[in-house]
Short mmCIF file of C-alpha atoms and ligand atoms in Angstrom, two decimals:
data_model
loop_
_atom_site.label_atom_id
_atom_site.label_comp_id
_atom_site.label_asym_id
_atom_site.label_seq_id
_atom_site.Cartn_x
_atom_site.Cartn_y
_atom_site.Cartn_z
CA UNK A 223 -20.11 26.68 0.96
CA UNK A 224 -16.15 26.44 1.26
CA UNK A 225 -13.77 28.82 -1.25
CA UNK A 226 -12.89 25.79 -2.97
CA UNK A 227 -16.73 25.38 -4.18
CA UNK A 228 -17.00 28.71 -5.44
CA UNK A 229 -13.94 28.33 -7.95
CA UNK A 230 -15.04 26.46 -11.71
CA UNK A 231 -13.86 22.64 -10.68
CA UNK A 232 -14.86 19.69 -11.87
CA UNK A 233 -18.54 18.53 -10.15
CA UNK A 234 -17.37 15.59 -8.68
CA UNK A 235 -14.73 17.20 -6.53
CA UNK A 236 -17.11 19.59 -5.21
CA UNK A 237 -17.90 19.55 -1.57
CA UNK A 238 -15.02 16.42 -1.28
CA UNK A 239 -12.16 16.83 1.59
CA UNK A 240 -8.50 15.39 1.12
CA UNK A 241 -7.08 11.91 1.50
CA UNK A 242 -5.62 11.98 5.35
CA UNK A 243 -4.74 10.46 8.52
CA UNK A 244 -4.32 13.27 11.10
CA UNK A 245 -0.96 14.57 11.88
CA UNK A 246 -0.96 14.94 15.51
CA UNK A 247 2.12 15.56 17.94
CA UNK A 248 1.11 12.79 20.30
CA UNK A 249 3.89 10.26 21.87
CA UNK A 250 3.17 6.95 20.29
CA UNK A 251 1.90 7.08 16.75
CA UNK A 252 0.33 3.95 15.33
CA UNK A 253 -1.74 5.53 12.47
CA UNK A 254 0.24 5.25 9.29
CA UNK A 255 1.44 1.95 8.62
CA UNK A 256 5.15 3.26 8.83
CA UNK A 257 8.15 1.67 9.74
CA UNK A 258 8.96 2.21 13.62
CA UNK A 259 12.58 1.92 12.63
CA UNK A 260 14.96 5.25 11.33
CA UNK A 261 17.15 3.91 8.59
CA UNK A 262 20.11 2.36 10.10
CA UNK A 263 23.58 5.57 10.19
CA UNK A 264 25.13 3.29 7.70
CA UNK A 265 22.75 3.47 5.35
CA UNK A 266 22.44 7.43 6.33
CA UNK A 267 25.99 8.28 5.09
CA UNK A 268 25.51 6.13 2.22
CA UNK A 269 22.43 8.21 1.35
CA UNK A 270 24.86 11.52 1.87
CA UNK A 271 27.25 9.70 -0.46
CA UNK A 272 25.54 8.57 -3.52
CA UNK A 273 23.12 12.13 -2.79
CA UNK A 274 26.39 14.53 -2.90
CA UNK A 275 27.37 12.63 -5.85
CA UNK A 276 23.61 13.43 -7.84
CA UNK A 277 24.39 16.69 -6.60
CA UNK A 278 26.92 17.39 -9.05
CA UNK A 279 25.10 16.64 -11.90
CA UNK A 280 21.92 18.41 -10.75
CA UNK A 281 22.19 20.75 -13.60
CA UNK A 282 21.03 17.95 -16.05
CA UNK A 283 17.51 16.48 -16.24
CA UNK A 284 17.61 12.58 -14.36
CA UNK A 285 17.64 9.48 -16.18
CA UNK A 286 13.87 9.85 -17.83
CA UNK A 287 13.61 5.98 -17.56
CA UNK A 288 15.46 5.44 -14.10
CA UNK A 289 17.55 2.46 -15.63
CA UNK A 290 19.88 1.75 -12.59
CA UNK A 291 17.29 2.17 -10.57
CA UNK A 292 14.52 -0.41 -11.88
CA UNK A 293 17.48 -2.82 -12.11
CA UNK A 294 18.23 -2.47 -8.90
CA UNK A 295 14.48 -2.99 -7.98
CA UNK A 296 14.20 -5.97 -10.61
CA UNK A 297 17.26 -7.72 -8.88
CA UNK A 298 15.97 -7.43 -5.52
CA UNK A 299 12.08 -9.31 -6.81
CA UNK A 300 13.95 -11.65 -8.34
CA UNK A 301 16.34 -12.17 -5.25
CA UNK A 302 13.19 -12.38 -2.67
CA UNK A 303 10.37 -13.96 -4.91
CA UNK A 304 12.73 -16.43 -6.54
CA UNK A 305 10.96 -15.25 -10.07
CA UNK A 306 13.76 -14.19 -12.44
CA UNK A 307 12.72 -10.54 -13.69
CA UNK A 308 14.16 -7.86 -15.97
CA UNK A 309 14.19 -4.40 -15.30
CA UNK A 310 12.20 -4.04 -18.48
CA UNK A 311 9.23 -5.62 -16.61
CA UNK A 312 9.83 -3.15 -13.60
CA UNK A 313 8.30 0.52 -13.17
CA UNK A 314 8.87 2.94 -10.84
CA UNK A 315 7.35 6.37 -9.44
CA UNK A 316 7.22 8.79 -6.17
CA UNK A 317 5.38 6.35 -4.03
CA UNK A 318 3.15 3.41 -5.17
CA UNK A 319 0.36 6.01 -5.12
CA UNK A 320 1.58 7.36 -8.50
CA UNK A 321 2.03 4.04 -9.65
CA UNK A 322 -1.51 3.11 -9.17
CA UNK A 323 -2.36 6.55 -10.58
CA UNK A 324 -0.27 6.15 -13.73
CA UNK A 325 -1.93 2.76 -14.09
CA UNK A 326 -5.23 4.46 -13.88
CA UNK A 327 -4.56 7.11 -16.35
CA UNK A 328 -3.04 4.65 -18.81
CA UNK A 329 -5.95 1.86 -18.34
CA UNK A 330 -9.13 3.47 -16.67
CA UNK A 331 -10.31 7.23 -17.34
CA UNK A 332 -13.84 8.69 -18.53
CA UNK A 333 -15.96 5.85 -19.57
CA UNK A 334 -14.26 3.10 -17.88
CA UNK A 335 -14.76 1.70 -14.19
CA UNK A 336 -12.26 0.29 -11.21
CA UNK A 337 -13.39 -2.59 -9.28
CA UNK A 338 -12.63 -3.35 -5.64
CA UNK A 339 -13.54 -5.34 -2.61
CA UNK A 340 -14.64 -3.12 0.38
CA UNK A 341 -13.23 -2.03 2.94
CA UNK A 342 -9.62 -2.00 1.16
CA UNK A 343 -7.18 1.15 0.65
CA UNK A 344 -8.97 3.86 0.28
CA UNK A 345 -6.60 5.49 -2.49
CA UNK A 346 -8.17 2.95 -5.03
CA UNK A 347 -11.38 4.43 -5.06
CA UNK A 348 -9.91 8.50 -4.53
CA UNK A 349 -7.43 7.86 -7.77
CA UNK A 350 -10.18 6.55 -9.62
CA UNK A 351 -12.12 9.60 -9.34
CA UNK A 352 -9.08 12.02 -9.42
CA UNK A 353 -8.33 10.30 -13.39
CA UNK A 354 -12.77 9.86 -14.29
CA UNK A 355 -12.30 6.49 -13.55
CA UNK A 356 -15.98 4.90 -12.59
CA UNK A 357 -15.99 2.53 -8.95
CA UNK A 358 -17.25 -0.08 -8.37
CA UNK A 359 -17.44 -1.45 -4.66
CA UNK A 360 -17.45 -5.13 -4.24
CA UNK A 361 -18.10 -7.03 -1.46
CA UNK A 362 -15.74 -8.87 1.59
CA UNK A 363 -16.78 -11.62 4.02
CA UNK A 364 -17.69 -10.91 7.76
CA UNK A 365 -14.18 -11.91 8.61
CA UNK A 366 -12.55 -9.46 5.89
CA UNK A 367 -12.26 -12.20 2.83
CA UNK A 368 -13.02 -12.07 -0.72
CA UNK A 369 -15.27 -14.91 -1.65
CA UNK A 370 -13.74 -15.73 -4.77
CA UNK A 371 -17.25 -16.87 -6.32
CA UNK A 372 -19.17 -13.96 -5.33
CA UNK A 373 -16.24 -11.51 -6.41
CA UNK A 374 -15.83 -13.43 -9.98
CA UNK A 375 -19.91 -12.83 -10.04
CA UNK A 376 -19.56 -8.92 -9.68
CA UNK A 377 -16.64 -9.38 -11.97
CA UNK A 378 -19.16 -10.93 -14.79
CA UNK A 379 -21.59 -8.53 -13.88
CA UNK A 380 -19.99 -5.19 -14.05
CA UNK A 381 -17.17 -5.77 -16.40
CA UNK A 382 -14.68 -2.84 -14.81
CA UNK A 383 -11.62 -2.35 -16.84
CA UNK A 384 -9.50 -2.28 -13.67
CA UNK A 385 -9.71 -4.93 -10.80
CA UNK A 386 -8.05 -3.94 -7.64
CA UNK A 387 -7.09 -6.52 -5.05
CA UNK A 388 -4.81 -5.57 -1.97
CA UNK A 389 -3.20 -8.56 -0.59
CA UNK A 390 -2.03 -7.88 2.49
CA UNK A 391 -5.52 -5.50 2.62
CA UNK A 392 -4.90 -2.56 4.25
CA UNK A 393 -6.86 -1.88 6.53
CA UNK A 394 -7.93 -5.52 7.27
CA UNK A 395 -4.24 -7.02 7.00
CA UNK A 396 -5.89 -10.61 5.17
CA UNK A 397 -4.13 -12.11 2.44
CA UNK A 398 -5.39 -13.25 -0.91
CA UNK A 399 -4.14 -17.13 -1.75
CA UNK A 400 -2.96 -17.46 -5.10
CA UNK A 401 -6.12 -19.43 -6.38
CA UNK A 402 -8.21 -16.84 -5.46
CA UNK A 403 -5.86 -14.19 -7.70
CA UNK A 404 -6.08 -16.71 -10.26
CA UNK A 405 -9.44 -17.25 -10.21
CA UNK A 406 -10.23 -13.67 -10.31
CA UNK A 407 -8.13 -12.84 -13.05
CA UNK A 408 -9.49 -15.19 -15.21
CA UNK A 409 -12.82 -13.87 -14.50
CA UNK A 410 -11.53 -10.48 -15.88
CA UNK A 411 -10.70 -11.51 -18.75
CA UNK A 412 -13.79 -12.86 -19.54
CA UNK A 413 -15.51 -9.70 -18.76
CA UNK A 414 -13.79 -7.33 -21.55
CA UNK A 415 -13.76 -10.19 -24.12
CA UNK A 416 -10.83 -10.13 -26.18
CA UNK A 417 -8.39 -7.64 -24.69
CA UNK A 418 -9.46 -8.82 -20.67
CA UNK A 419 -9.49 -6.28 -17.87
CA UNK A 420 -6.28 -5.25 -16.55
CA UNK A 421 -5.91 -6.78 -12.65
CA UNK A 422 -3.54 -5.06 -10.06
CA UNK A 423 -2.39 -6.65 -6.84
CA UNK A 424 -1.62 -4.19 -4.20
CA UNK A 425 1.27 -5.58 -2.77
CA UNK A 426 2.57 -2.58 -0.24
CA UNK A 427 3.30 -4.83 2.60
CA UNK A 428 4.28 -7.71 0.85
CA UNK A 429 7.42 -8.38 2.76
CA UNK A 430 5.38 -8.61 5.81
CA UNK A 431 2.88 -11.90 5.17
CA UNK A 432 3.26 -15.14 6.47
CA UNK A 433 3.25 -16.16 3.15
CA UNK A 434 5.04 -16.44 -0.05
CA UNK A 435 4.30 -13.63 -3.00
CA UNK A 436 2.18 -14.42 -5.54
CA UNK A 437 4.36 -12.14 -7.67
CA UNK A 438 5.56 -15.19 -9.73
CA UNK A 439 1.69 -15.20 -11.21
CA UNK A 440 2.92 -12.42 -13.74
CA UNK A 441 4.44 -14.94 -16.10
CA UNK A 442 2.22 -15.36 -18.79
CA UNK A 443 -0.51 -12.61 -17.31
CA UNK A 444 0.50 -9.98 -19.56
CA UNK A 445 -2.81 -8.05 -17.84
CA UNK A 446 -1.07 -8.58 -13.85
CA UNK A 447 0.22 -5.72 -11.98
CA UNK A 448 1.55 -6.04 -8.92
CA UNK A 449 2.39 -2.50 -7.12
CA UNK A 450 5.08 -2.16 -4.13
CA UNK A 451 6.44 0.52 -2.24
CA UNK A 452 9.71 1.34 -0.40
CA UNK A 453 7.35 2.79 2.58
CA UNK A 454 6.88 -0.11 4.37
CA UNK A 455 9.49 -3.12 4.61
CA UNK A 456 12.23 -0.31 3.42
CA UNK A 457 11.30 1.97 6.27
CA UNK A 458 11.60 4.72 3.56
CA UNK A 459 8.03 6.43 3.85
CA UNK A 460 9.45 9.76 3.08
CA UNK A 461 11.72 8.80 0.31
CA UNK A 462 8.61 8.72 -2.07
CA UNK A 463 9.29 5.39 -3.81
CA UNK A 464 6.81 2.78 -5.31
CA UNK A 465 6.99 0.15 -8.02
CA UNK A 466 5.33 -2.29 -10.30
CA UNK A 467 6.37 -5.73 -11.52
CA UNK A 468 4.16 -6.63 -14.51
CA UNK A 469 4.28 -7.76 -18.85
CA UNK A 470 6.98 -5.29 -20.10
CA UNK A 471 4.07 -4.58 -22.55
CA UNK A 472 2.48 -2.55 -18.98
CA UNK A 473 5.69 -1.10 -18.45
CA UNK A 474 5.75 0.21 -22.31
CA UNK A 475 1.72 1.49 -21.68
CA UNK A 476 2.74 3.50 -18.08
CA UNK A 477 5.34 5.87 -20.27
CA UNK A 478 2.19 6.90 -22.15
CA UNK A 479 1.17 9.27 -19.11
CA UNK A 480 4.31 9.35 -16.97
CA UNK A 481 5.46 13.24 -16.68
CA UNK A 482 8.90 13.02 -18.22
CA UNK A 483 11.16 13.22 -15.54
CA UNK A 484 9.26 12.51 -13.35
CA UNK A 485 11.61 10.73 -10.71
CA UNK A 486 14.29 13.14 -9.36
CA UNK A 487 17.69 12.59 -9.63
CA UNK A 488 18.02 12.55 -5.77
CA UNK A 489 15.10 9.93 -5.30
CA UNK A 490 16.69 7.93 -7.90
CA UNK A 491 20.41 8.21 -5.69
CA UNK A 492 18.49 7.78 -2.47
CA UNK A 493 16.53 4.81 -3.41
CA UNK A 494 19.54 2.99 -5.05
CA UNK A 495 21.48 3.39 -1.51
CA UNK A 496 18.41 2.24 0.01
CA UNK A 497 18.38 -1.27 -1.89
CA UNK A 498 21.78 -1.73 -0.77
CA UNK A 499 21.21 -2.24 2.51
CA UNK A 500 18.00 -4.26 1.76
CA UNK A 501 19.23 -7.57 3.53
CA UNK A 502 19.49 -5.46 6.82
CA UNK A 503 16.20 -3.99 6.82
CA UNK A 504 14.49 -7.26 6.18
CA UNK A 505 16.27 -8.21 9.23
CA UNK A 506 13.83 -5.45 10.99
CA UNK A 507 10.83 -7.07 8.77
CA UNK A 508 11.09 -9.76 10.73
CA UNK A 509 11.20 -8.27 13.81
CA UNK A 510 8.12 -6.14 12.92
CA UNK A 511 6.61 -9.65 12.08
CA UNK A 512 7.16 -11.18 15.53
CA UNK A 513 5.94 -7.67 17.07
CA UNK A 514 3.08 -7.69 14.70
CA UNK A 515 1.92 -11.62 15.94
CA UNK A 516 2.60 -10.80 19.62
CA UNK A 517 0.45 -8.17 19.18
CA UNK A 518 -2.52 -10.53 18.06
CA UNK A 519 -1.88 -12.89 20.76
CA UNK A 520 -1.95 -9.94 23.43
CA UNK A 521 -5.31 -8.41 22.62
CA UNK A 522 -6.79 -11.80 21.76
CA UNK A 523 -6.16 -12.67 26.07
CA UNK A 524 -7.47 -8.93 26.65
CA UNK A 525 -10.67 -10.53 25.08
CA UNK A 526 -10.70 -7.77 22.67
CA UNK A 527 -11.10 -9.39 18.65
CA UNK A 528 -8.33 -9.50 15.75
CA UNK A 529 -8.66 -10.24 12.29
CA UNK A 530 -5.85 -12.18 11.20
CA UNK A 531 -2.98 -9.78 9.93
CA UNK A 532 0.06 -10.45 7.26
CA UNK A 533 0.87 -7.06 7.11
CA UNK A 534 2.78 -4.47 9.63
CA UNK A 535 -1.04 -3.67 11.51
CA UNK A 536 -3.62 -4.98 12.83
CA UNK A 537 -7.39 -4.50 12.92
CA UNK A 538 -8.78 -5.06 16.13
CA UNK A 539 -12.50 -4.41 17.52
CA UNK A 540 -15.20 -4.69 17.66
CA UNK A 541 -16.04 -2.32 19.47
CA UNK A 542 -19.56 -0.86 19.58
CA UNK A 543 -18.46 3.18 18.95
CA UNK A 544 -15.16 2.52 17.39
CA UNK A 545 -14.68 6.18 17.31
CA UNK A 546 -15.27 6.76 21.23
CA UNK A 547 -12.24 3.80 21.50
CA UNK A 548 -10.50 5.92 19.27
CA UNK A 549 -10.35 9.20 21.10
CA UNK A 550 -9.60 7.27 23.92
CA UNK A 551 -6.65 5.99 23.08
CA UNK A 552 -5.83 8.97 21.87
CA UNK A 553 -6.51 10.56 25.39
CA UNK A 554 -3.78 7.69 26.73
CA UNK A 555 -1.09 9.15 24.33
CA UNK A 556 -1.76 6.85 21.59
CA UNK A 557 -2.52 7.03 17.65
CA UNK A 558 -4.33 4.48 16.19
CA UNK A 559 -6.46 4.78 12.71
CA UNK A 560 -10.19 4.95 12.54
CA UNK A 561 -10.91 3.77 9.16
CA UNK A 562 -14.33 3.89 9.01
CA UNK A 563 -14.80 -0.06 9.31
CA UNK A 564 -17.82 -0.22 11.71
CA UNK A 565 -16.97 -1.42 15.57
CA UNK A 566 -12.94 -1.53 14.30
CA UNK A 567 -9.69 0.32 14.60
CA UNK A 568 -6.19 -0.82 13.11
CA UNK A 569 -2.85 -0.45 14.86
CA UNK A 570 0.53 -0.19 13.14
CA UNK A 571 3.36 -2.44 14.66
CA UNK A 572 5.55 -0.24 16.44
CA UNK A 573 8.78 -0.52 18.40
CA UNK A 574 8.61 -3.08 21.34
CA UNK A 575 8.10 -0.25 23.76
CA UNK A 576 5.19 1.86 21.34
CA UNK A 577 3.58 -1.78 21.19
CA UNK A 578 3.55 -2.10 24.93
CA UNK A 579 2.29 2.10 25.61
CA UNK A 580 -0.83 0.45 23.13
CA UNK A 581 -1.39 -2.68 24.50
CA UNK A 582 -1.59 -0.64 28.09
CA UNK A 583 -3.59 1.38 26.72
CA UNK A 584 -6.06 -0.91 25.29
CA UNK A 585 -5.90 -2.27 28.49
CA UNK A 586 -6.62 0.73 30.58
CA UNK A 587 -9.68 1.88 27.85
CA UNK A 588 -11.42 -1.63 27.66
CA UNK A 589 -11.58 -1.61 31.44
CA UNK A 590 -12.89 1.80 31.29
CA UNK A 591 -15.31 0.85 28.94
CA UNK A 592 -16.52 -1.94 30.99
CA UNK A 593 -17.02 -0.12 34.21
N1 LIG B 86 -1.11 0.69 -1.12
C1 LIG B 86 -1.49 0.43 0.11
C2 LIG B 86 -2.33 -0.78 0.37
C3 LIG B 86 -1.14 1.29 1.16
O1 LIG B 86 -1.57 1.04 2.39
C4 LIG B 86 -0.36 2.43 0.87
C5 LIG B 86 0.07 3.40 1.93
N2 LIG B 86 -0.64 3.53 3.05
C6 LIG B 86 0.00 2.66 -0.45
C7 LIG B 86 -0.37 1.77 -1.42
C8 LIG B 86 0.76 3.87 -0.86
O2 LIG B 86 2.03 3.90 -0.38
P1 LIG B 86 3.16 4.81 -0.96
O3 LIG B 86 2.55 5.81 -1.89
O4 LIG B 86 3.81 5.42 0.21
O5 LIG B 86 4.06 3.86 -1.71
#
């Protein structure tokens, strides 16, 4: 028995360990989904700027509703989804993990249940039970799909309060069309009668698909969330910075359990210099998008399998110990994630050069395997 079980916490933490990829000083990490990219020295001095400037006012609480800042954020949807939106309709916390946490507070809890479609991001399931919040696990096609009719089925069946979908999934990288999301969130209404279940759209690497955002959906879906972060596309992992676009009526609900203040003053400064500069790092998006497909094409002639990506990784296997390919790519210098998805592993898109060390690696490994 650990420490941790001996002290008075709630039962169904006991004998859990924490959310995690390892950490490990190894020269080409692949593991986390982040950007390859450091922020461009422009945008670094700008940072110092508009930082030095919160600086001087650090004295004072920050702007409890982070007005600038969700305008900022509702100008740049509006600007890349072509869906007009008002900062009203726009939320924002320290990484879309507190966003999806503040929407499970405000709309799950004891008594209620999350739904999602296995295997997905993991964080659904752990912020469910960190808030009480019953899970459901629904089901995914062989090749990493939600079948909308089965999925609409569980829907009718369990009646969760919270639907999640993650489109682009991580870890799978597939994309949900916008029939499907329709489809689905009509089914969730259904399920809680008159007030419907609320539906959130993981969007985190949005910026990377192939196609268009279903963002627009929102209009006239008071009970559709879509979440997005500033870790991905923005190549600001450590700046802590996630969103939602969603009914204003949402927006109203989240400020029920947000900790007041809960956005610092220099997040708030750091983020707004970010979304300056947000037509320059889409220019690396796309890079990381032609990266991302060569990738697919490269293992696909090693003979080793891909599931179709949209998003900045891709899942590649099958493998029959994932976990042996694992630590041997790890042995070649290189960090990839073991999810737990039987006979796969997902890479991040790296630099050019990163993407090559894997792909040699991958190389070197499958022939290893295979002697
Ligand atoms: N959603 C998905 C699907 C993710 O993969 C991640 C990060 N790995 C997050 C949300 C959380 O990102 P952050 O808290 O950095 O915004």
């Amino acid at each position: 028995m650990t420490r941790i079980d001996e002290l008075p916490i709630r039962d169904e933490l006991r004998g859990k360990t924490p959310y995690g990829a390892p950490q490990l000083e190894v020269p080409v990490r692949l593991n986390t989904n982040e950007n390859p990219h450091p922020l461009p020295e422009a945008l670094v001095q700008r940072i110092a700027e508009r930082v030095a400037e919160a600086a001087r006012t650090l004295n004072r609480y920050p702007d409890r509703d982070a007005v600038g800042l969700r305008t900022q954020l509702a100008g740049y949807l509006t600007r890349t989804t072509g869906h007009a939106l008002e900062p009203t309709q726009v939320w924002a916390a320290n990484g879309s993990n507190e966003v999806l946490q503040q929407l499970l507070q405000t709309f799950g809890g004891p008594g209620r249940t999350a739904l999602g479609f296995d295997p997905s991001y993991s964080m659904h399931a752990l912020i469910a039970r960190g808030t009480g919040t019953g899970w459901i696990s629904g089901p995914r096609t062989p090749e990493f799909d939600i079948d909308t009719e089965a999925a609409v089925t569980v829907i009718d069946e369990h009646r969760p309060d919270v639907v999640f979908l993650c489109s682009p999934n991580n870890p799978t990288g597939t994309a949900l069309a916008a029939e499907s999301i329709l489809a689905l969130y009509d089914a969730a209404q259904r399920a809680k009668g008159g007030r419907g279940a609320l539906v959130v759209v993981d969007e985190a690497y949005a910026e990377f698909s192939h196609r268009p955002s279903t963002l627009p959906l929102i209009e006239g879906r008071p009970n559709l969330v879509f979440t997005r972060t500033m870790s991905k596309a923005f190549g600001a992992a450590g700046l802590r910075l996630g969103y939602l676009a969603a009914d204003r009526a949402v927006v109203d609900a989240v400020q029920l359990v947000r900790l007041p203040y809960h956005l610092s003053a220099v997040t708030q400064a750091t983020a707004l210099a970010a979304l300056e500069f947000a037509d320059t790092l889409l220019g690396y998006v796309e890079e990381l998008k032609a990266e991302r497909d060569r990738m697919v094409t490269e293992l696909t002639a090693l003979g080793v399998e891909v599931t179709a990506s949209d998003a900045n990784f891709v899942q590649f296997g099958r493998f029959a110990d994932a976990h042996a390919v694992w630590g041997r790519l790890l042995d070649h210098g290189v960090l990839v994630r073991d999810n737990g998805v039987p006979g796969r592993l997902r890479v991040t898109t790296g630099t050019r050069a990163e993407n090559d060390a894997f792909l040699d690696a991958v190389r070197a490994v499958t022939k290893e395997i295979n002697e």
